[in-house]
Tab-separated table of C-alpha atoms and ligand atoms in Angstrom:
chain	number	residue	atom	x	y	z
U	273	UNK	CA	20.770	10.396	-18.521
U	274	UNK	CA	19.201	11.657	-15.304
U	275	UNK	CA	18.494	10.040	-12.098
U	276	UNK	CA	14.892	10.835	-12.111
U	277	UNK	CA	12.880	11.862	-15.186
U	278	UNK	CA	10.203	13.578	-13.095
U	279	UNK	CA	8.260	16.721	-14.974
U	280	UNK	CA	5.609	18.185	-12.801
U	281	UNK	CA	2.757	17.571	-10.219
U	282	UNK	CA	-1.044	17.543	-12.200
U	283	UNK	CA	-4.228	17.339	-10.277
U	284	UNK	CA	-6.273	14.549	-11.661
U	285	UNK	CA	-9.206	16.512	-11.296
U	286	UNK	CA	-8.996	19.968	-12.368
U	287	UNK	CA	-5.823	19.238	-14.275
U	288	UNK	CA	-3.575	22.196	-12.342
U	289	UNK	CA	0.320	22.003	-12.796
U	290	UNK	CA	2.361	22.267	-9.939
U	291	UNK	CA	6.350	22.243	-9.937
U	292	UNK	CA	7.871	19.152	-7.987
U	293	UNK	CA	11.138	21.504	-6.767
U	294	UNK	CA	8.495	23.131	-4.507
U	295	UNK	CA	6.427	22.188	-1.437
U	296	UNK	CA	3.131	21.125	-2.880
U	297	UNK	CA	0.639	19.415	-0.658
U	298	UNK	CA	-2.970	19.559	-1.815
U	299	UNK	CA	-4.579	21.282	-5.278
U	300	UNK	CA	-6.444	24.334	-4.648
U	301	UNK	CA	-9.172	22.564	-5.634
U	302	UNK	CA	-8.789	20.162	-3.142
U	303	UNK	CA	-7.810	16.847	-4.744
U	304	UNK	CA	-4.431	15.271	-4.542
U	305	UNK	CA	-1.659	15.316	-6.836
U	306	UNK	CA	-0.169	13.231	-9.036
U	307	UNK	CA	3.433	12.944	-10.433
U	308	UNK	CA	4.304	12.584	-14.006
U	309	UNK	CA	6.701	12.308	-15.448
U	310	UNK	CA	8.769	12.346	-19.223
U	311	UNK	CA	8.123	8.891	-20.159
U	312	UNK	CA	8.766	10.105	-23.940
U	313	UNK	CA	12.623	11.222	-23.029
U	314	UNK	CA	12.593	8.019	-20.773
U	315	UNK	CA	11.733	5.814	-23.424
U	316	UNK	CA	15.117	6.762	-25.523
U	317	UNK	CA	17.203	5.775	-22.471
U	318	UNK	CA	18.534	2.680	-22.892
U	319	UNK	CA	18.282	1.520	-19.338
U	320	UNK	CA	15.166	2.489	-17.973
U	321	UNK	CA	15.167	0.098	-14.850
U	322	UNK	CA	18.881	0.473	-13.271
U	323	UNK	CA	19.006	-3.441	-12.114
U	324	UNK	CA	22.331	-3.704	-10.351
U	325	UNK	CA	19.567	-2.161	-7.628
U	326	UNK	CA	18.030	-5.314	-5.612
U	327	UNK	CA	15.140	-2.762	-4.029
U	328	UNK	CA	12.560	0.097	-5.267
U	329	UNK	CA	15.340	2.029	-6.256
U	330	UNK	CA	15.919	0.102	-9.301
U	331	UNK	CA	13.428	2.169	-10.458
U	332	UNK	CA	14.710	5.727	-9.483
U	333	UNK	CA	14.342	7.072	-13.249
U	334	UNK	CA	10.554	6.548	-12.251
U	335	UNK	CA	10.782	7.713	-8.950
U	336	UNK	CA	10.586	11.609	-7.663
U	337	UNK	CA	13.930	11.810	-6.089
U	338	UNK	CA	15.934	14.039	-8.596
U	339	UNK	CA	19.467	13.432	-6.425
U	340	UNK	CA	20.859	10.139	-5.357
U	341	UNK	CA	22.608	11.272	-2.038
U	342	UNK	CA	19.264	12.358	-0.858
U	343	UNK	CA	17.792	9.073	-1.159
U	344	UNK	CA	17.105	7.743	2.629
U	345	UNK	CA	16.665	3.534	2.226
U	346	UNK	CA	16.681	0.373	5.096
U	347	UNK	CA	16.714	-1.812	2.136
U	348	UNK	CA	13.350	-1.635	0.876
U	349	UNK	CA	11.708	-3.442	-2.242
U	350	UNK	CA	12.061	-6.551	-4.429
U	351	UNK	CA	9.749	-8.784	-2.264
U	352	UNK	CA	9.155	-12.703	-3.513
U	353	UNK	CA	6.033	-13.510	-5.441
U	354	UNK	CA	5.621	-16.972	-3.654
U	355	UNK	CA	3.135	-19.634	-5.559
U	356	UNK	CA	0.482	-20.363	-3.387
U	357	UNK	CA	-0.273	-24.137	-4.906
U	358	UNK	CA	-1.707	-26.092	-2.086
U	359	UNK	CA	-4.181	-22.743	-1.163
U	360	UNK	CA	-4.517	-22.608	-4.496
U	361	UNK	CA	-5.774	-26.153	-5.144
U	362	UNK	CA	-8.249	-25.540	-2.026
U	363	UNK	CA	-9.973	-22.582	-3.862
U	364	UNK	CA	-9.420	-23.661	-7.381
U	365	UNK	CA	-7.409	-21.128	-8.895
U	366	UNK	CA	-4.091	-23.043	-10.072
U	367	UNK	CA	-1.988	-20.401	-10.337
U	368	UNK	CA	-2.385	-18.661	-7.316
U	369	UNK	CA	0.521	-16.342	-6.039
U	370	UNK	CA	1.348	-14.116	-3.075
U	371	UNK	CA	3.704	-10.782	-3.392
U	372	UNK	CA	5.002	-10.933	0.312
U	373	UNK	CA	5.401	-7.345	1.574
U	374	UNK	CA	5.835	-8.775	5.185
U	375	UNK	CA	9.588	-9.247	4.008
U	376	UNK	CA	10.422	-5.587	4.205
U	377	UNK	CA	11.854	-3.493	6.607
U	378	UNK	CA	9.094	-2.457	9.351
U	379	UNK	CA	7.100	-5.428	8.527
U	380	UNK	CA	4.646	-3.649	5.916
U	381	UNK	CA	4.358	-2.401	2.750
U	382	UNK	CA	4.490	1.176	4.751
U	383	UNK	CA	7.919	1.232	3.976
U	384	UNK	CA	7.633	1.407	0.275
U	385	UNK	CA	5.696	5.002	0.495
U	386	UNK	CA	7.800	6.615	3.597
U	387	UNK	CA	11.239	5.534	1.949
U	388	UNK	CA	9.911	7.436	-0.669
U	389	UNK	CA	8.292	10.017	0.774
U	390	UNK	CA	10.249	11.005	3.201
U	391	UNK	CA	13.324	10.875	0.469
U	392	UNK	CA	11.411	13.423	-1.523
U	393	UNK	CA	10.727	15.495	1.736
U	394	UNK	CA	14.681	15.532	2.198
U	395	UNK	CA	15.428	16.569	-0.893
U	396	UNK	CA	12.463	19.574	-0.581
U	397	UNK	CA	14.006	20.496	2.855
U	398	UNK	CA	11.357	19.532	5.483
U	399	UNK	CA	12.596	19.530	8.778
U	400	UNK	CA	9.839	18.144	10.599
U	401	UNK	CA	6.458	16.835	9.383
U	402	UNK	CA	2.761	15.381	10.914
U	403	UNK	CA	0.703	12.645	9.885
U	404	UNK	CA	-2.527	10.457	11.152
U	405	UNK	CA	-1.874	6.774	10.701
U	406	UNK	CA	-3.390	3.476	11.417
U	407	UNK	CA	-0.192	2.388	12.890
U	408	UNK	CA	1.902	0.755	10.150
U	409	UNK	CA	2.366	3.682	8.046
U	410	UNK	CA	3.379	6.057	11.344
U	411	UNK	CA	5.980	3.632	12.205
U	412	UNK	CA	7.784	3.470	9.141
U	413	UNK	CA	7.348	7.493	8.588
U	414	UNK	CA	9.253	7.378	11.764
U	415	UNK	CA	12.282	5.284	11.378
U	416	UNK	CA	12.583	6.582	7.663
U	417	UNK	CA	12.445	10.078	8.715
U	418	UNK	CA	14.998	9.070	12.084
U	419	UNK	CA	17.192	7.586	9.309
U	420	UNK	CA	16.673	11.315	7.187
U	421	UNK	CA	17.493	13.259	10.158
U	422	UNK	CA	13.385	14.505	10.115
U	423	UNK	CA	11.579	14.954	13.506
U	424	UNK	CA	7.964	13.560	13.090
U	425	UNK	CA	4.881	14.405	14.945
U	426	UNK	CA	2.525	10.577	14.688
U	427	UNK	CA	-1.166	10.933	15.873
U	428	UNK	CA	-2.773	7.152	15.826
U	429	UNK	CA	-5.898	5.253	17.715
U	430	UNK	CA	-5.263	3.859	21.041
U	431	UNK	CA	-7.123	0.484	19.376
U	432	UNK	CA	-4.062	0.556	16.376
U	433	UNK	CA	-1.462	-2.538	17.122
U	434	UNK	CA	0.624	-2.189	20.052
U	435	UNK	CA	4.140	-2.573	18.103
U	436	UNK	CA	3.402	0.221	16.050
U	437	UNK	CA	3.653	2.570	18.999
U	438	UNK	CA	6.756	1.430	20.498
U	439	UNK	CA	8.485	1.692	16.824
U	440	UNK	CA	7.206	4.844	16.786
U	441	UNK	CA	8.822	5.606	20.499
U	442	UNK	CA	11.961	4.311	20.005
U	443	UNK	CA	12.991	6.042	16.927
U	444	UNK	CA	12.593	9.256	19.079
U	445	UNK	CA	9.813	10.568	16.799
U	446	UNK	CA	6.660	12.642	18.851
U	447	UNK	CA	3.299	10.524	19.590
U	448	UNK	CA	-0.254	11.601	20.624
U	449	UNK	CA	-2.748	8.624	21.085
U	450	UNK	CA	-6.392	9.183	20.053
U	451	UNK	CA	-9.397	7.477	21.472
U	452	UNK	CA	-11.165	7.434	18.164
U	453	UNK	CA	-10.622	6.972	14.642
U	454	UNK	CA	-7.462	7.666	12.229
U	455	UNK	CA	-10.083	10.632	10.930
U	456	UNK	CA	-9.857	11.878	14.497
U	457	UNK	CA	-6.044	11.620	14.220
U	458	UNK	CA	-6.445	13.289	10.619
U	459	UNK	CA	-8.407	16.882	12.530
U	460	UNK	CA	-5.843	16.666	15.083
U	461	UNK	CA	-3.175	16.830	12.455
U	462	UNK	CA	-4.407	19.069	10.112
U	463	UNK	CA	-5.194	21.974	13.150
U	464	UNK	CA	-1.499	21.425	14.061
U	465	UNK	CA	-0.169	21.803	11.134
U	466	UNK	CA	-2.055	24.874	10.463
U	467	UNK	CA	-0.745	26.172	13.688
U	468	UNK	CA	3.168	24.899	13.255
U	469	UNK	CA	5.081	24.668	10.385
U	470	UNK	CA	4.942	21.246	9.948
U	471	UNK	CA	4.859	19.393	6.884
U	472	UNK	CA	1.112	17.299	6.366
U	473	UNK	CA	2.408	13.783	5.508
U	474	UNK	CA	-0.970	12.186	5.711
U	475	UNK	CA	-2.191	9.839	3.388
U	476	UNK	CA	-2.345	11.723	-0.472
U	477	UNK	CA	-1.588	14.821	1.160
U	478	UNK	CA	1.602	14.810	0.153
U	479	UNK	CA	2.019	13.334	-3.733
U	480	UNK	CA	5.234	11.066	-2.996
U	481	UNK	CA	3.822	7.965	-1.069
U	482	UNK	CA	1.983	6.875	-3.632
U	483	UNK	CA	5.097	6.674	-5.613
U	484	UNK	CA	6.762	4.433	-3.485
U	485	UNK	CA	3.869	2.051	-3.130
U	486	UNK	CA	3.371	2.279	-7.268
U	487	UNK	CA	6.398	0.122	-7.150
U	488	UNK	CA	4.647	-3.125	-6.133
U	489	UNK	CA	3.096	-2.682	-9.577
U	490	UNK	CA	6.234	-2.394	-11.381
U	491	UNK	CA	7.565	-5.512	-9.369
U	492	UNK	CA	4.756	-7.935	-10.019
U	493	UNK	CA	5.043	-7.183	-13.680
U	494	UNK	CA	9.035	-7.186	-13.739
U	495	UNK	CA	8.327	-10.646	-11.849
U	496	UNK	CA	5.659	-12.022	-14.510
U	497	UNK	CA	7.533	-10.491	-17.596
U	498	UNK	CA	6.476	-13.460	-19.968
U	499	UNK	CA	2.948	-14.088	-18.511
U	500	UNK	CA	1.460	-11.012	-16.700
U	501	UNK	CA	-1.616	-11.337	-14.157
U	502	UNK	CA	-4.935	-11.488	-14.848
U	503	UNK	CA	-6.171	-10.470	-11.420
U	504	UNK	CA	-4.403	-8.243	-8.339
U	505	UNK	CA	-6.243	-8.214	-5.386
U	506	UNK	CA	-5.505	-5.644	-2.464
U	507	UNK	CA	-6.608	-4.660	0.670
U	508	UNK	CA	-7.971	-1.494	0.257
U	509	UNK	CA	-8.297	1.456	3.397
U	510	UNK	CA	-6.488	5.015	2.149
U	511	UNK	CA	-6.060	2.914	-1.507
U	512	UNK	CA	-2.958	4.371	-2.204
U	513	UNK	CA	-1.257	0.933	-2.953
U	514	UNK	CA	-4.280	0.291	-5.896
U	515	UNK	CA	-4.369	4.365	-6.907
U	516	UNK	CA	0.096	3.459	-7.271
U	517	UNK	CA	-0.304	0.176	-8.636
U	518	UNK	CA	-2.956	1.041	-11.355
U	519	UNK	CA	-0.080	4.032	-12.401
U	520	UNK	CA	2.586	2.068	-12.480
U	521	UNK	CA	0.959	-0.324	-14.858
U	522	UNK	CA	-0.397	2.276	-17.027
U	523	UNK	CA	3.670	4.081	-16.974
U	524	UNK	CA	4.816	0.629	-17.601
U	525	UNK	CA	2.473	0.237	-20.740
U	526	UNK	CA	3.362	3.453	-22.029
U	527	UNK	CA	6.915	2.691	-22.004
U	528	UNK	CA	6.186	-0.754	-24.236
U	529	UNK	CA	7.306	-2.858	-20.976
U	530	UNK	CA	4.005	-4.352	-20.521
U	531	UNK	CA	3.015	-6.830	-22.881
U	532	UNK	CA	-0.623	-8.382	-21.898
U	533	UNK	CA	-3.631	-7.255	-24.633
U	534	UNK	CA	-5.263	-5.853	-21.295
U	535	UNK	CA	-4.513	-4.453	-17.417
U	536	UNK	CA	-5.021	-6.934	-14.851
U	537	UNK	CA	-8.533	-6.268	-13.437
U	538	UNK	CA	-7.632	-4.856	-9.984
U	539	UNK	CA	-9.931	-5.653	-6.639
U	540	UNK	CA	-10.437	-3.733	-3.755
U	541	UNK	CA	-10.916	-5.732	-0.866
U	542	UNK	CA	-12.500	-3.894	2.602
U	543	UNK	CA	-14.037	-5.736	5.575
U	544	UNK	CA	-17.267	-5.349	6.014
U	545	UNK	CA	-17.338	-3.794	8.860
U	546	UNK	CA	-15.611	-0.686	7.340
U	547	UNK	CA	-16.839	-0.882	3.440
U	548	UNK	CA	-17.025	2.560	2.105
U	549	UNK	CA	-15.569	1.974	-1.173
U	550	UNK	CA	-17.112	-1.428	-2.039
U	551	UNK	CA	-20.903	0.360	-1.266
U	552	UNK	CA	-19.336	2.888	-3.529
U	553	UNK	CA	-18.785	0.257	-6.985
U	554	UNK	CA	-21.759	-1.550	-6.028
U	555	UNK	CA	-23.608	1.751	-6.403
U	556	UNK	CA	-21.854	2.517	-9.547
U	557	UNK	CA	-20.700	5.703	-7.916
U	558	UNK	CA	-17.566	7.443	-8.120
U	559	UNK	CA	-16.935	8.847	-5.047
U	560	UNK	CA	-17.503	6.865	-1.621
U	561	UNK	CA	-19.552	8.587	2.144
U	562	UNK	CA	-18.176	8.675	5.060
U	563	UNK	CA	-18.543	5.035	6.833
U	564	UNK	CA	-19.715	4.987	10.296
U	565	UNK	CA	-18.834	3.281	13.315
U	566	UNK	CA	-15.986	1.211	11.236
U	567	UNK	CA	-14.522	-1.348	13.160
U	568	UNK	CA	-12.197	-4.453	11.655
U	569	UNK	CA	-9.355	-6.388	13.071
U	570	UNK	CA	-7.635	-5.827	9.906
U	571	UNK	CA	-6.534	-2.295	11.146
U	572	UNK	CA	-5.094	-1.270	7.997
U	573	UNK	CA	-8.352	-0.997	6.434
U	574	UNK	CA	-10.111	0.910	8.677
U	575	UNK	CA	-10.822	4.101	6.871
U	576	UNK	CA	-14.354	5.616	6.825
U	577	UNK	CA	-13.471	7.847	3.892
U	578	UNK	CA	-10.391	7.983	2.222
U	579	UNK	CA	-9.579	11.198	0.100
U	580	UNK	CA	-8.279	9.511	-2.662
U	581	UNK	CA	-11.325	7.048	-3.528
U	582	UNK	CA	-12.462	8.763	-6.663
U	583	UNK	CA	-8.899	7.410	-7.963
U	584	UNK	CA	-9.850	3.668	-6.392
U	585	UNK	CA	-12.883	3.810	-8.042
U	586	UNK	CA	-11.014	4.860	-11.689
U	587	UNK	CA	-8.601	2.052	-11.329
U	588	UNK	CA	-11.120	-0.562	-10.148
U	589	UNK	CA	-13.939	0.954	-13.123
U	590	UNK	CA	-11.293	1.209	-15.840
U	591	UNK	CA	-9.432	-2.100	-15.638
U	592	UNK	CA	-13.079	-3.756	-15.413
U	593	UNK	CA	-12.209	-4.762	-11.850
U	594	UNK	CA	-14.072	-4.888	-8.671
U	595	UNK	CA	-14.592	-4.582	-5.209
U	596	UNK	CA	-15.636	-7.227	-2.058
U	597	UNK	CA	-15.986	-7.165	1.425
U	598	UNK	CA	-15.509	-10.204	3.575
U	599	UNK	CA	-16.584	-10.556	7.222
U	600	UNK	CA	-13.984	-10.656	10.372
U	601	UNK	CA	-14.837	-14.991	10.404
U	602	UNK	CA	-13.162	-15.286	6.858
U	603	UNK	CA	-10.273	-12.861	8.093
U	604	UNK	CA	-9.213	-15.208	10.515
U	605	UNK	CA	-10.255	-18.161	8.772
U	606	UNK	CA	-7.988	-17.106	5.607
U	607	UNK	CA	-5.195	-15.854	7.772
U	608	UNK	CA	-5.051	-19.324	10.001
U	609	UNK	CA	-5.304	-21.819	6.649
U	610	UNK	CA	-2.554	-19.825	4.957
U	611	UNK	CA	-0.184	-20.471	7.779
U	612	UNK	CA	-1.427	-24.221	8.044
U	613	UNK	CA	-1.186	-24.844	4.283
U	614	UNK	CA	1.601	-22.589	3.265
U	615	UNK	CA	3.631	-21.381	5.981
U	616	UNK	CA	3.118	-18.151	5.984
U	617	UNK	CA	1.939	-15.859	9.192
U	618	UNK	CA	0.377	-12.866	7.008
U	619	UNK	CA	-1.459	-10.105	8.412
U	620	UNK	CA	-5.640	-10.016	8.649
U	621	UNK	CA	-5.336	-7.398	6.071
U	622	UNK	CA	-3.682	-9.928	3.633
U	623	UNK	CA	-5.466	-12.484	4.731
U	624	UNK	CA	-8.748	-10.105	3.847
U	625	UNK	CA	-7.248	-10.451	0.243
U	626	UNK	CA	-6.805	-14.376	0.208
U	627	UNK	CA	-10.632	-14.966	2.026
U	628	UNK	CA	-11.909	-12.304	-1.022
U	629	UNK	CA	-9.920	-14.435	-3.436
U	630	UNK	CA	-12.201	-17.424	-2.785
U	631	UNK	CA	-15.251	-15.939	-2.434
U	632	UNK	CA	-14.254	-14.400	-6.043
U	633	UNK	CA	-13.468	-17.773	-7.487
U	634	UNK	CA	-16.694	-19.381	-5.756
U	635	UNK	CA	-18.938	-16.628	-8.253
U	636	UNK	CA	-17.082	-17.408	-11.041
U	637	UNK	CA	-15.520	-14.028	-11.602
U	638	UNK	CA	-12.184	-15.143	-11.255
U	639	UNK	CA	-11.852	-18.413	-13.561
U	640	UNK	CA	-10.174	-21.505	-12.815
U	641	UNK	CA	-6.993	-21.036	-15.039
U	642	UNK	CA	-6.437	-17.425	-14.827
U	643	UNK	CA	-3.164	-16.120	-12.871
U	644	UNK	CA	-3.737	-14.660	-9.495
U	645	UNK	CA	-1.740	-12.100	-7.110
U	646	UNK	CA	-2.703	-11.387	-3.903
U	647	UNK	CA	-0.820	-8.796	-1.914
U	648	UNK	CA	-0.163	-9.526	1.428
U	649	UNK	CA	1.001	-5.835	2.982
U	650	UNK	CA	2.689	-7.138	6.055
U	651	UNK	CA	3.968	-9.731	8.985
U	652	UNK	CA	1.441	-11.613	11.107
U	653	UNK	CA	4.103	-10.897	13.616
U	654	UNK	CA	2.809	-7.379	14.102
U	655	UNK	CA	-0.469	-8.449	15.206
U	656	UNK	CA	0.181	-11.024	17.945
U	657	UNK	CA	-3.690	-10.454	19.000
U	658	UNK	CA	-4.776	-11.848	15.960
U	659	UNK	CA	-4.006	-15.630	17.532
U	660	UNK	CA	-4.930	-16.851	20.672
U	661	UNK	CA	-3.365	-20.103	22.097
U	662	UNK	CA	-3.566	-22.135	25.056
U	663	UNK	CA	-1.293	-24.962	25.026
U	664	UNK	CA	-1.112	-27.793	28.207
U	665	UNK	CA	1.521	-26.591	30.431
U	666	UNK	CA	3.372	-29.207	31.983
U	667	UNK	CA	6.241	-28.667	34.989
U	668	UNK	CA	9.692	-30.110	35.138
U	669	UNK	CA	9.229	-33.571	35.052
U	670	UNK	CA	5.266	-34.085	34.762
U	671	UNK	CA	4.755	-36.300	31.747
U	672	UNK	CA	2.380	-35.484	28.637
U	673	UNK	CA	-1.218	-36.820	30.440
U	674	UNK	CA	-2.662	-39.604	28.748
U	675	UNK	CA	-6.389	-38.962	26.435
H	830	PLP	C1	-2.066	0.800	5.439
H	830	PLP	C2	-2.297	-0.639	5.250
H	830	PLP	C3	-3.171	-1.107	4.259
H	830	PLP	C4	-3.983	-0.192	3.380
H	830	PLP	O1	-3.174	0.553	2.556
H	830	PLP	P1	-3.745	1.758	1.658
H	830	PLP	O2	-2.742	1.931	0.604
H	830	PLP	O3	-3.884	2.918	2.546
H	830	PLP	O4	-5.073	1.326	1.133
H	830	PLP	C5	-3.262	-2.476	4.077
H	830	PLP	N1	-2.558	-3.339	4.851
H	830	PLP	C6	-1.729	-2.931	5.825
H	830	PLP	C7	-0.990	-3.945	6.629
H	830	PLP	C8	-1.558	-1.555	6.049
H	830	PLP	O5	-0.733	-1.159	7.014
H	831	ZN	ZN1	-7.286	20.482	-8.796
């Protein structure tokens, strides 16, 4: 019985074999690497999810960390799948659900790869590390690695939510605003990590993050054991959430704990003003260009070209999925009836998911009775721009005016 039944690193593209007990960023070739692990050794243990864990870790056996004291957590993992029946009823999809990431520590689904991640890095011996980020992931990256005893070096836009830079400040970890793009952060990144010896934590660069996000997939089908979904849409920028939850459901297949005759078809969702990998599937192409002068409110998804889309484009292609972009109107449209209906203050990056969800169900491609997830990857809270109010404002002792 080990902790972690990891084997190796393999490039999905050239099919290289790295050793995980090493510092392994990129193939040679180029492509990012994947972790695999011995499902066949797993599959004769008679516990393969350790569920006296209520987070991710439940699922260490499937995880990369090989030693439990070098696991770094705040906590992380087992968000609700809430039913989403009055939306639901709206769009006409009855059973309609939400897996809430906002209810995890940083406020997005962020946490899932850099508990991970930076666990892994621990364990490897990284003292200090880099990374380009939209804002959610450098915060959590941050606190994790403050929590690991990791110095970080964070390069994100000055346009990326406010909060995410002051997590980032107070958790002591190094910051460098750019006035551009998170690719601009990305060439800032990689010429300083070529200079210092810093470890490059950006998105796929590193093979752990994906791991921790995989484990939304291994939730959602822990949390739908008896009737699995037909459809999971996400909102898609880097894709590492789809590349993680597409593995996961393929590791959980192989290992006889999913039971559905077929994958749930998986969606990317983009905005359309930053669409790269939806012009991609439309195209019937398997690699996305670069996507110029993106611009969305759902910051998240911002990314022009994200190095992993050939493994978007697999998962989307071989679980006869899709991919949809909706405009900024339908953002904030989705994102303000899902708090009036439901209760729920999600971010414009879940709400992206939830304004794709009806335009899906309008075209008939998702039907009326199948089961529905949508994941919404963080708080509302983190993006108090994203509402704009302007109540009556009385003083002591006025009374309400009369209509
Ligand atoms: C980073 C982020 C995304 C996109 O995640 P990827 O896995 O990189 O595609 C979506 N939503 C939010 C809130 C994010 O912070
Ligand atoms: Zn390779």
């Amino acid at each position: 019985m080990s902790f972690s039944y990891i084997s190796h690193l393999e490039c999905p593209k050239c099919a290289n074999i790295y050793a995980h007990h090493e510092l392994n960023q990129l193939c040679e070739c180029g492509s990012p690497l994947l972790v695999n692990y011995c499902l066949d050794e797993l599959k004769k243990d008679n516990e393969i999810i350790d569920k006296e864990r209520n987070d991710l870790w439940r699922y260490h056996k499937l995880l990369p960390v090989t030693d439990p004291d070098h696991v770094v957590t705040l906590g992380e993992g087992m968000t609700p799948l809430l039913p989403m029946p009055v939306l639901g009823k709206k769009l006409g999809i009855a059973n309609l659900f939400m897996k809430d990431e906002g209810m995890i520590p940083t406020g997005s689904f962020k946490a899932r790869g850099s508990a991970v991640g930076v666990s892994k890095a621990k364990e490897l011996g990284v003292t200090q590390l880099a990374m380009p980020t939209n804002g959610n992931a450098g915060a959590a990256w941050s606190l994790y690695s403050a929590r690991a005893g990791i110095k970080p070096f964070i390069v994100m836009p000055l346009d990326a939510p406010a909060i995410t830079r002051k997590e980032v400040a107070i958790s002591g970890a190094e910051l460098i605003l750019v006035d551009g793009l998170i690719s601009d952060a990305g060439k800032i990144v990689a010429s300083l990590v070529k200079e210092e010896d810093y470890y490059d934590a950006s998105t796929l660069k590193e093979p752990y993050r994906v791991e921790g996000k995989k484990t939304m997939g291994y939730e959602i089908l822990e949390q739908t054991e008896s009737h699995p979904p037909d459809v999971i849409l996400y909102p898609t920028g880097g894709g590492v959430g789809l590349i993680g939850i597409y593995k996961a459901l393929k590791e959980f297949r192989e290992l006889g704990l999913f039971k559905g005759a077929q994958l749930p078809r998986l969606v990317a969702v983009q905005a359309e003003g930053c669409a790269p990998i939806v012009k991609a599937w439309e195209e019937n192409k398997n690699e996305s260009e670069f996507w110029e002068n993106s611009k969305t409110a759902a910051f998240g998804i911002n990314v022009p070209k994200a190095i992993g889309d050939f493994l978007v484009l697999e998962a989307i292609y071989e679980t006869e999925g899709c991919a949809v972009a909706v405009s900024e109107e339908e953002i904030s449209q989705a994102q303000r009836q899902i708090a009036e209906l439901e209760g729920s203050f999600i971010c414009p990056e879940g709400a992206a998911v939830f304004a794709a969800a009806k335009t899906l169900r309008e075209k008939g491609w998702i039907k009326a009775d199948e089961k529905v997830i949508c994941l919404n990857t963080g708080q509302g809270i983190k993006y108090p721009d994203s509402v704009t109010v302007q109540p009556p404002v009385l003083q002591p002792g006025e009374v309400m005016p009369k209509e």
